[in-house]
PDB file of C-alpha atoms in Angstrom:
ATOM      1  CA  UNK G   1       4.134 -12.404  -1.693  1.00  0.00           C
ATOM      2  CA  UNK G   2       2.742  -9.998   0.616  1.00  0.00           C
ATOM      3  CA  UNK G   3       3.622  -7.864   3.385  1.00  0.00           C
ATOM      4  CA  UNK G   4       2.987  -4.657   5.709  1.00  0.00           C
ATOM      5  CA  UNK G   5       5.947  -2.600   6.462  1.00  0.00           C
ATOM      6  CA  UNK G   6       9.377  -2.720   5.548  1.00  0.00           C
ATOM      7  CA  UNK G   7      10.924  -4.905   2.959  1.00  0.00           C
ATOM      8  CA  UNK G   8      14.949  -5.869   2.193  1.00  0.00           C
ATOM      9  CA  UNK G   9      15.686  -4.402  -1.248  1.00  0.00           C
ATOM     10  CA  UNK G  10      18.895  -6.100  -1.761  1.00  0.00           C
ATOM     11  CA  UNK G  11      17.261  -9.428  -1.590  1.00  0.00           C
ATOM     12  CA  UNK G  12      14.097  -9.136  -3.660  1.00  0.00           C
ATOM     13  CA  UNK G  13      15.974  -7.956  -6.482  1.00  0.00           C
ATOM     14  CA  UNK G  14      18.690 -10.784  -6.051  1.00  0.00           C
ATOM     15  CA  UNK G  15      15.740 -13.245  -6.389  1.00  0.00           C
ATOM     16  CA  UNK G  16      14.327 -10.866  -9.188  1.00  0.00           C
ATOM     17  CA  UNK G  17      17.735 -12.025 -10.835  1.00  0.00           C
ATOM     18  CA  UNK G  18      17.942 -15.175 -10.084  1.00  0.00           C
ATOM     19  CA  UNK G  19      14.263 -16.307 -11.309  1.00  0.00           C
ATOM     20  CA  UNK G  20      14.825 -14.187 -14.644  1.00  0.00           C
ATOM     21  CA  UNK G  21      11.574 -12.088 -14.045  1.00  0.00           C
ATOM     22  CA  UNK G  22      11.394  -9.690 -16.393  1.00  0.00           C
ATOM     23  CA  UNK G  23       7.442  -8.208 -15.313  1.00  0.00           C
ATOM     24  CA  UNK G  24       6.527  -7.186 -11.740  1.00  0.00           C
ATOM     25  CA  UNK G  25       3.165  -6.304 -11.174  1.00  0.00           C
ATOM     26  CA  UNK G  26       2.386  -4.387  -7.634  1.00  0.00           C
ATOM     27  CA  UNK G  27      -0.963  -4.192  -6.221  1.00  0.00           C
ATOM     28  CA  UNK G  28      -1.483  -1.771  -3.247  1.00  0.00           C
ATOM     29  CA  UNK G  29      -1.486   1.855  -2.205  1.00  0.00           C
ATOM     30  CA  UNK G  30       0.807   4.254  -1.723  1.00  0.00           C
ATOM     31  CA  UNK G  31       3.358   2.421   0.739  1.00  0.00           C
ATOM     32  CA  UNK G  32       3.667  -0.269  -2.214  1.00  0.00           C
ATOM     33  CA  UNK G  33       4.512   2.198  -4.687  1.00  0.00           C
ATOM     34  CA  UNK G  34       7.397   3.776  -3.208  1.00  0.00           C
ATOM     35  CA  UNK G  35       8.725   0.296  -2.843  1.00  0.00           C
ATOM     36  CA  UNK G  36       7.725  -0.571  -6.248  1.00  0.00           C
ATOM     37  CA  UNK G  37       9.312   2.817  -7.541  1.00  0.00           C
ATOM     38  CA  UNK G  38      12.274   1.801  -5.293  1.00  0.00           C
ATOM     39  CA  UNK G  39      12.912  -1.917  -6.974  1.00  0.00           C
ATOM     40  CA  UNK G  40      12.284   0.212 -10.771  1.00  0.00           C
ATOM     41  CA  UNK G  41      15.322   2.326  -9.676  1.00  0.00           C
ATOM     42  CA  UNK G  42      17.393  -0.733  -8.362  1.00  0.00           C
ATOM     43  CA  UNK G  43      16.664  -2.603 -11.346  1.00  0.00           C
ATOM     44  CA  UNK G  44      18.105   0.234 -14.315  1.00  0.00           C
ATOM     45  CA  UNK G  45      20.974   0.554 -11.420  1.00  0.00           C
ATOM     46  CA  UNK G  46      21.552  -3.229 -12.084  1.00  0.00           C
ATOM     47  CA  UNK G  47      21.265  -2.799 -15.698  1.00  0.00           C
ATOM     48  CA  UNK G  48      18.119  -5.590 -15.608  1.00  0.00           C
ATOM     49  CA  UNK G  49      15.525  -5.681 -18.317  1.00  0.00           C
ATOM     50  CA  UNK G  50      12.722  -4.824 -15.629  1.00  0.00           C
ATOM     51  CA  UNK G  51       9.188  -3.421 -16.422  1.00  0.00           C
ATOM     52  CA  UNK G  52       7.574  -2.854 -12.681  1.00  0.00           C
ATOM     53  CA  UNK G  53       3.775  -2.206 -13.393  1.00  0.00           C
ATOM     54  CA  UNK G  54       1.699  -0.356 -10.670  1.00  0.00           C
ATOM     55  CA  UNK G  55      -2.078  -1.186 -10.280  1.00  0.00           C
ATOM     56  CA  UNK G  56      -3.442   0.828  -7.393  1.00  0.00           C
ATOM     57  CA  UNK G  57      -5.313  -0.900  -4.415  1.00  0.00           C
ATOM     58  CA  UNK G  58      -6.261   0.526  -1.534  1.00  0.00           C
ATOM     59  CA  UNK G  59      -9.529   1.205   0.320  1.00  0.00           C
ATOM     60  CA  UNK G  60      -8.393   5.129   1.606  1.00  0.00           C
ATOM     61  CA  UNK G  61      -8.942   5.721  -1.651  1.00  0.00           C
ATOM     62  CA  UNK G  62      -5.615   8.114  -1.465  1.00  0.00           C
ATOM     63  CA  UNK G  63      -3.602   7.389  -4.659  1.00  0.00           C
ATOM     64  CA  UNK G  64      -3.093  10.155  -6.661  1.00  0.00           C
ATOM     65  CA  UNK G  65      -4.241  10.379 -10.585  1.00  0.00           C
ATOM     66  CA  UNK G  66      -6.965   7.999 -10.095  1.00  0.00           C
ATOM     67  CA  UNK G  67     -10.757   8.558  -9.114  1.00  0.00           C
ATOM     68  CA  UNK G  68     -11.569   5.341  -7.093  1.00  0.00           C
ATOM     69  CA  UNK G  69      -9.419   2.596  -6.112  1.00  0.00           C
ATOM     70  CA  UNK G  70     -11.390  -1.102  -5.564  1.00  0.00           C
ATOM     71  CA  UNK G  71     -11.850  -1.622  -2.398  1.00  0.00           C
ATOM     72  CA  UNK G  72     -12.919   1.772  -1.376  1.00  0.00           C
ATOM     73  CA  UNK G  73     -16.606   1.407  -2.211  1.00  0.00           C
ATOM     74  CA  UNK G  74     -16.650  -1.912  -0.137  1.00  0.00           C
ATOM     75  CA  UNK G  75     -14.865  -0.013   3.124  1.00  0.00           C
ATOM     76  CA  UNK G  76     -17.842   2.561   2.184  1.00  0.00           C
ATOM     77  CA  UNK G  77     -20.468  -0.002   2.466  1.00  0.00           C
ATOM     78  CA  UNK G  78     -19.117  -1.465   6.020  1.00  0.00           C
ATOM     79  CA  UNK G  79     -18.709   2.035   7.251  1.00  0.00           C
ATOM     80  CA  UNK G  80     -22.373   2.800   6.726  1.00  0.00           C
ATOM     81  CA  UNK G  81     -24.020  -0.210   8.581  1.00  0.00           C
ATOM     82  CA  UNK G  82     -21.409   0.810  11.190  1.00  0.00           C
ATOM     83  CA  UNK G  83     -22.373   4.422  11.686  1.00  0.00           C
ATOM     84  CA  UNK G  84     -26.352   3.121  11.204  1.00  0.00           C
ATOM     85  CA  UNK G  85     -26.014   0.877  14.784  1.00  0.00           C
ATOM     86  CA  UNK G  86     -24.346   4.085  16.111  1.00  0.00           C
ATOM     87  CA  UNK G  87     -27.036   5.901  15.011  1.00  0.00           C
ATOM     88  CA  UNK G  88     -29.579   3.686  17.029  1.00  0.00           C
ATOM     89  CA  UNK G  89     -27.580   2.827  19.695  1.00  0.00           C
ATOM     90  CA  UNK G  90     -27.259   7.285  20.010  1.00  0.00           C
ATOM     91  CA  UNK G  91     -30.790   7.371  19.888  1.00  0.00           C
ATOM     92  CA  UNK G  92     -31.862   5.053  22.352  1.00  0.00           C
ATOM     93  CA  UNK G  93     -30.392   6.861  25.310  1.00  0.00           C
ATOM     94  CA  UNK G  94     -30.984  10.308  26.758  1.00  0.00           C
ATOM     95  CA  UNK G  95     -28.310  12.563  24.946  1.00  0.00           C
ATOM     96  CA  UNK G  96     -26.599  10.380  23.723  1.00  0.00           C
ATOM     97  CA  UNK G  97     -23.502  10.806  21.363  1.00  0.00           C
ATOM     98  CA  UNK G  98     -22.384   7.615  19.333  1.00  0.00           C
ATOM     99  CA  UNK G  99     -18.921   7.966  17.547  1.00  0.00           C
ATOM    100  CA  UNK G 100     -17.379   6.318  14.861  1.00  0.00           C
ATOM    101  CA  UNK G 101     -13.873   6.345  14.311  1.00  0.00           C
ATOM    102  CA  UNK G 102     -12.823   5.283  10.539  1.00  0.00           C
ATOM    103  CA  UNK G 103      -9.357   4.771   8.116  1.00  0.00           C
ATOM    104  CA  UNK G 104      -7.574   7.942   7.351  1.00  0.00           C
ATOM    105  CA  UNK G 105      -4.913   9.032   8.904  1.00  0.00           C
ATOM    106  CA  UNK G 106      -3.851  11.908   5.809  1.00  0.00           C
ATOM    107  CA  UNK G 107      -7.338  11.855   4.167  1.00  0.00           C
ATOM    108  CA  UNK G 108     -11.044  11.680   5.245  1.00  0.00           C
ATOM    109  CA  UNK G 109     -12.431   9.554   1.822  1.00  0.00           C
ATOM    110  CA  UNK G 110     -13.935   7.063   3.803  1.00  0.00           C
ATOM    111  CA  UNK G 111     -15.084   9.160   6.657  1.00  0.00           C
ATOM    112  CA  UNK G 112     -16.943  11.780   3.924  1.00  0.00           C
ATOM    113  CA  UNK G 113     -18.242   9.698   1.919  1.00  0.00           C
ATOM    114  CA  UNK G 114     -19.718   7.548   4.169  1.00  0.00           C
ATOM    115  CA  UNK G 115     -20.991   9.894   6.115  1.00  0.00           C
ATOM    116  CA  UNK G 116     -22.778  11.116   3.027  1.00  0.00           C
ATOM    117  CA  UNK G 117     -24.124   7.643   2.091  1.00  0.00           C
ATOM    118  CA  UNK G 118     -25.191   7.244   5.478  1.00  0.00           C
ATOM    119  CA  UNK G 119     -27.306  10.475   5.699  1.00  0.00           C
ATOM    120  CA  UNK G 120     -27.712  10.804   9.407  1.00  0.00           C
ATOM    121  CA  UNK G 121     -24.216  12.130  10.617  1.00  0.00           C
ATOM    122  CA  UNK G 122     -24.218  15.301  12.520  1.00  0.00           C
ATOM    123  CA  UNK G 123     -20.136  15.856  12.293  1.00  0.00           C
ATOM    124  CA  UNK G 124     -17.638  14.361  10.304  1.00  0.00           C
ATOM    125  CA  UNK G 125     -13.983  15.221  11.160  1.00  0.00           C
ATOM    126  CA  UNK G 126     -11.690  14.768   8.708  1.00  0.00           C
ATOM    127  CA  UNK G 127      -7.546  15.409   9.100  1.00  0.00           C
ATOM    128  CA  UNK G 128      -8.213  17.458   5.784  1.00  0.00           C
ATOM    129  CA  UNK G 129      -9.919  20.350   7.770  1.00  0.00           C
ATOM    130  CA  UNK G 130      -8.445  21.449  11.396  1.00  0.00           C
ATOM    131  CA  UNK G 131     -10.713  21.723  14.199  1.00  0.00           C
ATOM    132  CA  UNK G 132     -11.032  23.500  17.577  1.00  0.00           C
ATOM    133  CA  UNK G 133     -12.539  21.771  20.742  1.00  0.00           C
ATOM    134  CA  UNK G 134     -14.453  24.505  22.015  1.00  0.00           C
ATOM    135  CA  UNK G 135     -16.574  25.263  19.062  1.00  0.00           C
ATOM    136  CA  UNK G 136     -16.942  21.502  18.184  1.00  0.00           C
ATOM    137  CA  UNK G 137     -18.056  21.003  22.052  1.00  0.00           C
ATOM    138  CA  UNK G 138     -20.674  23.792  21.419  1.00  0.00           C
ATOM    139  CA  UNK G 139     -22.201  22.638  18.843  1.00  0.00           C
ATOM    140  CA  UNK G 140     -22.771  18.750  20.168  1.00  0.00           C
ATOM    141  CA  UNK G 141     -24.482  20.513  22.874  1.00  0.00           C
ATOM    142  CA  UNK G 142     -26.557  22.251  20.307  1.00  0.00           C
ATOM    143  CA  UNK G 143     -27.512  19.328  18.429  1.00  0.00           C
ATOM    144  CA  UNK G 144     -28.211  17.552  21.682  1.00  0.00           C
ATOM    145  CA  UNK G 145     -30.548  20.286  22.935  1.00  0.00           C
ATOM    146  CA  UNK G 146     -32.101  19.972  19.378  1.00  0.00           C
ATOM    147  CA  UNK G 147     -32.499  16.091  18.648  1.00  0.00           C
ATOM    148  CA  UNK G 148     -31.672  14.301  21.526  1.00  0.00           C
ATOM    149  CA  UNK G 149     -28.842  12.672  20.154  1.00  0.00           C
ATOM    150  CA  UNK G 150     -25.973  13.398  17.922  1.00  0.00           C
ATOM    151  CA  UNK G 151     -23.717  11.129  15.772  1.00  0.00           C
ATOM    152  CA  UNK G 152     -19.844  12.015  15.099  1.00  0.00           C
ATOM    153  CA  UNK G 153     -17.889  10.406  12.347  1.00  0.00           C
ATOM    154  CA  UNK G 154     -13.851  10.705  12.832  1.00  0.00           C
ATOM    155  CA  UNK G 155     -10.785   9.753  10.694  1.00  0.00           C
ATOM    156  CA  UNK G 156      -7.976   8.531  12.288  1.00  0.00           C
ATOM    157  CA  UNK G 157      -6.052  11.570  11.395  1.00  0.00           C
ATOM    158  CA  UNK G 158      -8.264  14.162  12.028  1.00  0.00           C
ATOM    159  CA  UNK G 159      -7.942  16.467  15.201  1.00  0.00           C
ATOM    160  CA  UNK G 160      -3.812  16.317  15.495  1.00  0.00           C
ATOM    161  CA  UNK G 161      -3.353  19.630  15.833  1.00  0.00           C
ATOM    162  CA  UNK G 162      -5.476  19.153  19.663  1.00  0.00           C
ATOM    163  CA  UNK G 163      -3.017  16.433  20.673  1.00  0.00           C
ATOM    164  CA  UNK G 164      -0.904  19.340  22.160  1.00  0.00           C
ATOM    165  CA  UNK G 165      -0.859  17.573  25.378  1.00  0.00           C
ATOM    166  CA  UNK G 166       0.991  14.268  23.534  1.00  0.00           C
ATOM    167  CA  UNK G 167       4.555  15.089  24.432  1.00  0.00           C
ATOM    168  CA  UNK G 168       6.044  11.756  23.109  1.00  0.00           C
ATOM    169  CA  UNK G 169       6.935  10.587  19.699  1.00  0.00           C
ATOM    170  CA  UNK G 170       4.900   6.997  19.151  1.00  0.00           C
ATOM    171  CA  UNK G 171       7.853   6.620  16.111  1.00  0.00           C
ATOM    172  CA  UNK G 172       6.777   4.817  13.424  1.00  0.00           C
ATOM    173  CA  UNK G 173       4.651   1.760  11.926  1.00  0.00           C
ATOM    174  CA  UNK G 174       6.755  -1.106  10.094  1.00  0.00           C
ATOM    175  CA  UNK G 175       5.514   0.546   6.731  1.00  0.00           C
ATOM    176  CA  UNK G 176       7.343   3.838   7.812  1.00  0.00           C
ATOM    177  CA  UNK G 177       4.051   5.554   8.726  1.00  0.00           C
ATOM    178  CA  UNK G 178       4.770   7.986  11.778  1.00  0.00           C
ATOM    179  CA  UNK G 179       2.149   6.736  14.587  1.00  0.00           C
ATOM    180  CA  UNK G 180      -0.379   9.270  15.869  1.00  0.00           C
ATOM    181  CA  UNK G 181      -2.246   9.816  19.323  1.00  0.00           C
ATOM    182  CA  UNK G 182      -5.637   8.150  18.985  1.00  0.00           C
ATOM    183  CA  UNK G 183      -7.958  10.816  18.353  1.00  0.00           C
ATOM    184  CA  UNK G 184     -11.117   8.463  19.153  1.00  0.00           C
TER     185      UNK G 184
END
């Protein structure tokens, strides 16, 4: 099956028991591991004859020990057709500023590299490097005294640390994830 968020332990690994599987393969990112690593743990607690196989999936391309999960190049490709009708839609008004706000709320892989692919980004803010508002606001107004126009990339994550005036806590998604102000 599938799912996004939480899962009950107990009762996958009853029906692990009852249906005699001896081979679970997970597909996903890091969210799915932990539960995969979980049901591993669960299964030498039972004593079951359990091999739980990992195969990383997921299109932040954040899973550690691997160079490129599938399904990152794709996110890659959308981003850049994205941020290319920014790109014209920034252009075809005075000063204007087109932003695109993409997937990565610990890690700017999709925001970098596409900006790279895309050639034509004046920022990219990742939640990799912090940020201050005044110098960022400085330089849009440079590169809209320059060009006319300028084109901002953002990860979901990036600029936290100027959410200062966010006094609540959002809690958390139904994977666990803690939810964060929307930067875009």
């Amino acid at each position: 099956g599938t799912s996004r968020g939480g899962f009950d332990l107990a009762r996958i690994m009853d029906a692990i028991e009852a249906k005699g599987v001896n081979q679970l393969y997970v597909v996903g990112g890091d969210g799915t591991h932990r539960g995969a690593n979980l049901i591993s743990q669960e299964a030498v607690r039972r004593g079951l004859a359990l091999t739980v196989a990992g195969v990383p999936k997921t299109i932040d391309n954040d899973v550690a020990f691997i160079d490129r999960s599938f399904g990152f190049d794709s996110a890659v490709e959308e981003a850049v057709k994205t941020i290319g009708c920014a790109l014209t839609e920034a252009q075809n008004v005075e000063d204007g500023i087109g932003i695109v706000k993409l997937m990565g709320r610990e890690c700017g892989f999709v925001a970098l590299h596409s900006t790279v692919a895309a050639g034509e980004v004046d920022i990219c803010l990742i939640p990799e490097v912090p940020f201050d508002l005044e110098p960022l606001m400085q330089h849009v107004a440079k590169v809209l005294d320059a060009q006319g126009h300028c084109l901002i990339v953002v990860a979901e994550g990036a600029g936290q640390e100027n959410m200062w005036y966010w006094d609540s806590d959002l809690g958390t998604d139904a994977s666990g994830n803690k939810r964060l102000p929307d930067v875009g």
